[in-house]
mmCIF file of C-alpha atoms in Angstrom:
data_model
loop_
_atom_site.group_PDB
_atom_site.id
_atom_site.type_symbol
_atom_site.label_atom_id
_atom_site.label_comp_id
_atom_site.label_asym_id
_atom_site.label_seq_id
_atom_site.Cartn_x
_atom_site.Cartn_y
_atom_site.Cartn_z
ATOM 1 C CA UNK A 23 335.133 153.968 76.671
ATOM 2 C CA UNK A 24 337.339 155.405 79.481
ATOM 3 C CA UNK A 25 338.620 151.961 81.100
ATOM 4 C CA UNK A 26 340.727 151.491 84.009
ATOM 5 C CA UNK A 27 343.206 148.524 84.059
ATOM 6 C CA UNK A 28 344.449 147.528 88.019
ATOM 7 C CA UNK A 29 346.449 145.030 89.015
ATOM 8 C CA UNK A 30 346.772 144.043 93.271
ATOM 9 C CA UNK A 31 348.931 142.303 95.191
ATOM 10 C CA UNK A 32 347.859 139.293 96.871
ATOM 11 C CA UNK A 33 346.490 141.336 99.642
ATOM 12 C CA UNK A 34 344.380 143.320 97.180
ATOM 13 C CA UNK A 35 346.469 146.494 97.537
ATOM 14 C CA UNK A 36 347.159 148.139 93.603
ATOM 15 C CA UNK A 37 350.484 148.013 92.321
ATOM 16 C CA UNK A 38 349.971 148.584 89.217
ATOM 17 C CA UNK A 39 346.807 151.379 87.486
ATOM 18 C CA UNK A 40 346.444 152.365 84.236
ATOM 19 C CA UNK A 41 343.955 154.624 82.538
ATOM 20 C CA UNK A 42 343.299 154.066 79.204
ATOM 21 C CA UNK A 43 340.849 155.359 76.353
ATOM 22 C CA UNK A 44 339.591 152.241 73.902
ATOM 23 C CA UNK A 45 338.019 153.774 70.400
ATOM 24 C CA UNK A 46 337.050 152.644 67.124
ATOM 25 C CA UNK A 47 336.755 154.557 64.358
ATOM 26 C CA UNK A 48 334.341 153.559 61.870
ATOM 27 C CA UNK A 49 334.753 149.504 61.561
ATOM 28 C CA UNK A 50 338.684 149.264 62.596
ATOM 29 C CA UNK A 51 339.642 147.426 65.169
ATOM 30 C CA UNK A 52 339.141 148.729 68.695
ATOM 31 C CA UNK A 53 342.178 151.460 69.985
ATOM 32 C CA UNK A 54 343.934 152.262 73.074
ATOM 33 C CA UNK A 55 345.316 155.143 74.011
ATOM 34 C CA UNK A 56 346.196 157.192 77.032
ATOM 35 C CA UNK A 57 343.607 158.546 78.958
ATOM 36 C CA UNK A 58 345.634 161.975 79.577
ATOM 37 C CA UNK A 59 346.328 162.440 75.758
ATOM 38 C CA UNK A 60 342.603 161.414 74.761
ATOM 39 C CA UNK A 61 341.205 163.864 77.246
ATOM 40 C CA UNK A 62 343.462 166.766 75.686
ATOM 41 C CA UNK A 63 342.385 166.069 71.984
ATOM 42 C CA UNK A 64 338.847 165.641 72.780
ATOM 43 C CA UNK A 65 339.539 168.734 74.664
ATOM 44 C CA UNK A 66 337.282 167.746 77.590
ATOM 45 C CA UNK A 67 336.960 169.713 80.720
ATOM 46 C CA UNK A 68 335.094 168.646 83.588
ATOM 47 C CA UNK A 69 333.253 171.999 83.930
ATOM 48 C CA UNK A 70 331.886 171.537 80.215
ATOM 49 C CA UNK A 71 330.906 167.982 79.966
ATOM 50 C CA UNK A 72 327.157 168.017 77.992
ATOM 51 C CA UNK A 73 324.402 166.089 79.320
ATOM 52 C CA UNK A 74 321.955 166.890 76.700
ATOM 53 C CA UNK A 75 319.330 164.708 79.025
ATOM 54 C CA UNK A 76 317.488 162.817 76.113
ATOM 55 C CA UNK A 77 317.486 159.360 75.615
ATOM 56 C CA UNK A 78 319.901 157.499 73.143
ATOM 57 C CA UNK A 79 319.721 154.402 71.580
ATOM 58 C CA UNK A 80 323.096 152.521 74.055
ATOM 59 C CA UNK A 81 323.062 149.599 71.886
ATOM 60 C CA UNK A 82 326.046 150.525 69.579
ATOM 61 C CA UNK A 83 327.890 151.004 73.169
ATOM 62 C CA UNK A 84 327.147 148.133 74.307
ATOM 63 C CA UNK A 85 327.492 145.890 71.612
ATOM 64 C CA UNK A 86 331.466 147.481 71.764
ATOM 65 C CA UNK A 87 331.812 146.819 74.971
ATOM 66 C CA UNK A 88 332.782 143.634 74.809
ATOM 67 C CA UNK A 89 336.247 144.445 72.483
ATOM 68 C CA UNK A 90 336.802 147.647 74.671
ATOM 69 C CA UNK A 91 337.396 145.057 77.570
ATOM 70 C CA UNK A 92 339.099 142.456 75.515
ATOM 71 C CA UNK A 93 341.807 145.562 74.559
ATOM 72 C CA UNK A 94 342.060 146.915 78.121
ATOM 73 C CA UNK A 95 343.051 142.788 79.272
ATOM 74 C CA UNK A 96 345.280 142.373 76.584
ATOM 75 C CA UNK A 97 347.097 145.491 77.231
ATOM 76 C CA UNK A 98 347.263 145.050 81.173
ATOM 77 C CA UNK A 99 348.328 141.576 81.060
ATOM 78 C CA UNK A 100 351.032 143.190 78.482
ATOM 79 C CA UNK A 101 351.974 145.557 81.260
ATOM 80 C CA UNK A 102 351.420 142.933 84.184
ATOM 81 C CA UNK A 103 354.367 140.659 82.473
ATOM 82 C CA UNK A 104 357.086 143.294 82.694
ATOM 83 C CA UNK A 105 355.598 144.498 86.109
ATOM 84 C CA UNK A 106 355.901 141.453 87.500
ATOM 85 C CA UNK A 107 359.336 139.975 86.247
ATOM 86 C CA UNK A 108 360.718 143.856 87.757
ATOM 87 C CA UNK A 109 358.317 143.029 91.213
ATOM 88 C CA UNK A 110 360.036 139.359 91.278
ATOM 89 C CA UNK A 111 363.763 140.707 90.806
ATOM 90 C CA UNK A 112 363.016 143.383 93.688
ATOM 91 C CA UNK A 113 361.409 140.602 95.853
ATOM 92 C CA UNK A 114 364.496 138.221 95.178
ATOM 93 C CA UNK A 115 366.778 141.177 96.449
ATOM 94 C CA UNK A 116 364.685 141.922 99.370
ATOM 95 C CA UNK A 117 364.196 137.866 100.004
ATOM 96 C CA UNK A 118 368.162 137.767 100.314
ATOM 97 C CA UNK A 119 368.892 141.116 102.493
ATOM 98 C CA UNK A 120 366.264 139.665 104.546
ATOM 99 C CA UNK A 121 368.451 135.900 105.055
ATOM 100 C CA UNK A 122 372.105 138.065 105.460
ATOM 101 C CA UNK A 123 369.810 139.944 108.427
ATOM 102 C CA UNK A 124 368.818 137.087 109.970
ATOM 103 C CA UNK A 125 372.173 135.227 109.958
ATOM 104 C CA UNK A 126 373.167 138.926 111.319
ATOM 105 C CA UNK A 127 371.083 138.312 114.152
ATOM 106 C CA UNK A 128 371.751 134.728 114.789
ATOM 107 C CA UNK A 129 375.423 135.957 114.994
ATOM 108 C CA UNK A 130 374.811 139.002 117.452
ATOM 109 C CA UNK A 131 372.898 136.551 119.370
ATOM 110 C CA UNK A 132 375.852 133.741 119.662
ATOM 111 C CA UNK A 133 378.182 136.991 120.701
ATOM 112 C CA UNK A 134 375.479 137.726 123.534
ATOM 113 C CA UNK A 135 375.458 133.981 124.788
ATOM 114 C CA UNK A 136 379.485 133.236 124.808
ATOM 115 C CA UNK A 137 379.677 134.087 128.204
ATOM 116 C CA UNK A 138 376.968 131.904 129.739
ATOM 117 C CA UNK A 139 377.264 128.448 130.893
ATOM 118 C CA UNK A 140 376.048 125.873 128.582
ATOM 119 C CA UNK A 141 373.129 124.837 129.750
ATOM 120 C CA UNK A 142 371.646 128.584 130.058
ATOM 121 C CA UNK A 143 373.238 128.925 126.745
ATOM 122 C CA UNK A 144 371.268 126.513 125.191
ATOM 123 C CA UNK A 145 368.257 127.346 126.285
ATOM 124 C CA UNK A 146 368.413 130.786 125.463
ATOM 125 C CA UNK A 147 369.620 129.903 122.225
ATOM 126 C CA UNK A 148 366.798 128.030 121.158
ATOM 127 C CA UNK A 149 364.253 130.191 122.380
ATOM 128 C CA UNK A 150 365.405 133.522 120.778
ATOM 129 C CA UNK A 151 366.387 131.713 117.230
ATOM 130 C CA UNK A 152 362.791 130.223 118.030
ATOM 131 C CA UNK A 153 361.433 133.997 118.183
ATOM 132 C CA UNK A 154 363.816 135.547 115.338
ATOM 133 C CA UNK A 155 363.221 132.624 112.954
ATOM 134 C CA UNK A 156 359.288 133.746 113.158
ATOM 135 C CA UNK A 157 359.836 137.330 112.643
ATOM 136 C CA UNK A 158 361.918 137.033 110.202
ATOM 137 C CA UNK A 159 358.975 134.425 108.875
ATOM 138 C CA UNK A 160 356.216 136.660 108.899
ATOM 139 C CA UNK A 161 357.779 139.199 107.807
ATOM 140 C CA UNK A 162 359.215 137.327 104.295
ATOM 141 C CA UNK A 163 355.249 136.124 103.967
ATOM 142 C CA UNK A 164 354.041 139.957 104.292
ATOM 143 C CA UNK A 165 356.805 141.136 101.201
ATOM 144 C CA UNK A 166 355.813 137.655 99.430
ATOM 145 C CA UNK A 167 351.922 138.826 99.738
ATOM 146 C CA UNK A 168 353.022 142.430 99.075
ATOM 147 C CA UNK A 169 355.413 141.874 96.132
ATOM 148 C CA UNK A 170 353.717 139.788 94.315
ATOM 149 C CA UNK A 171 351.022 140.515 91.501
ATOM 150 C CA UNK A 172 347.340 138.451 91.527
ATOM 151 C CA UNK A 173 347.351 136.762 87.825
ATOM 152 C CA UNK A 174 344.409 138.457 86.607
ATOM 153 C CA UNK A 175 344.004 142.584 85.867
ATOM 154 C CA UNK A 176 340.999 144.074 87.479
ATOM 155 C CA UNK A 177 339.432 146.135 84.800
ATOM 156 C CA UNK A 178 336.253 148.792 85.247
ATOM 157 C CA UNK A 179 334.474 150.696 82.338
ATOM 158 C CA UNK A 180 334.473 154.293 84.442
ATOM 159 C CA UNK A 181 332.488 155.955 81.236
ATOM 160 C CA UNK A 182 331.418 155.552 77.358
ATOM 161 C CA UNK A 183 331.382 158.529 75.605
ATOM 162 C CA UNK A 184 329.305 159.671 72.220
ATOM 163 C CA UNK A 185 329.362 162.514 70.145
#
């Protein structure tokens, strides 16, 4: 079975593909292994692939099924854990820039309003920290949403092969 493993962000975007081959070979355990390496020892080329046209019996396929998908989980949520601790130190890092930027522009703006009298001051104050504190609030939600992996692997059986 050629099986692809994806796992989104929270906004559905993929962060994180994988194509994998899942075989058994006479009553061992299901296999993975890379769909590059399969394709170049089966030696399969896209302008040879046989379609004899007559019927099979599928029910060997799809009785293996099953443990093709159970393999292709177990082996993306493998891969999801270390994706995601890397995803969360990067979003950490980007989570702090982001609060040294906005103190960065609560300064500039305190620089720009010395000069005023108070009462403008104030005013002007509290509307553009009002306005910087939401940009700077959207935009943390959009790298949350972006940066962060959805718990569960998306995985799609793309082909079964026979011989």
């Amino acid at each position: 079975f050629i099986l692809m493993g994806l796992v989104p962000n929270r906004k559905g975007q993929p962060l994180l593909v994988d194509w994998q081959v899942a075989t058994r070979k006479q009553g061992v355990a299901m296999t993975l292994e890379p769909y590059d390496s399969f394709i170049e020892r089966a030696k399969l080329r896209a302008d040879s692939l046989p379609n004899r046209g007559t019927a099979f019996d599928t029910a060997p396929l799809q009785a293996a099924l099953p443990e093709a998908v159970a393999a292709m989980r177990a082996h993306m949520v493998t891969r999801q854990g270390a994706f995601d601790a890397d995803m969360k130190a990067r979003l950490a890092g980007t989570l702090a820039e982001l609060e040294i930027l906005q103190g960065k522009q609560v300064e500039q703006l305190e620089l720009r309003l010395e000069n005023l009298l108070e009462g403008v001051r104030q005013s002007k104050r509290e509307q553009r920290g009002k306005q910087i504190r939401q940009v700077f609030d959207e935009y943390r939600q959009w790298v949350e949403d972006t940066m962060t992996t959805e718990p569960q692997p998306y995985i799609r059986v793309l082909a079964a092969l026979t011989r």
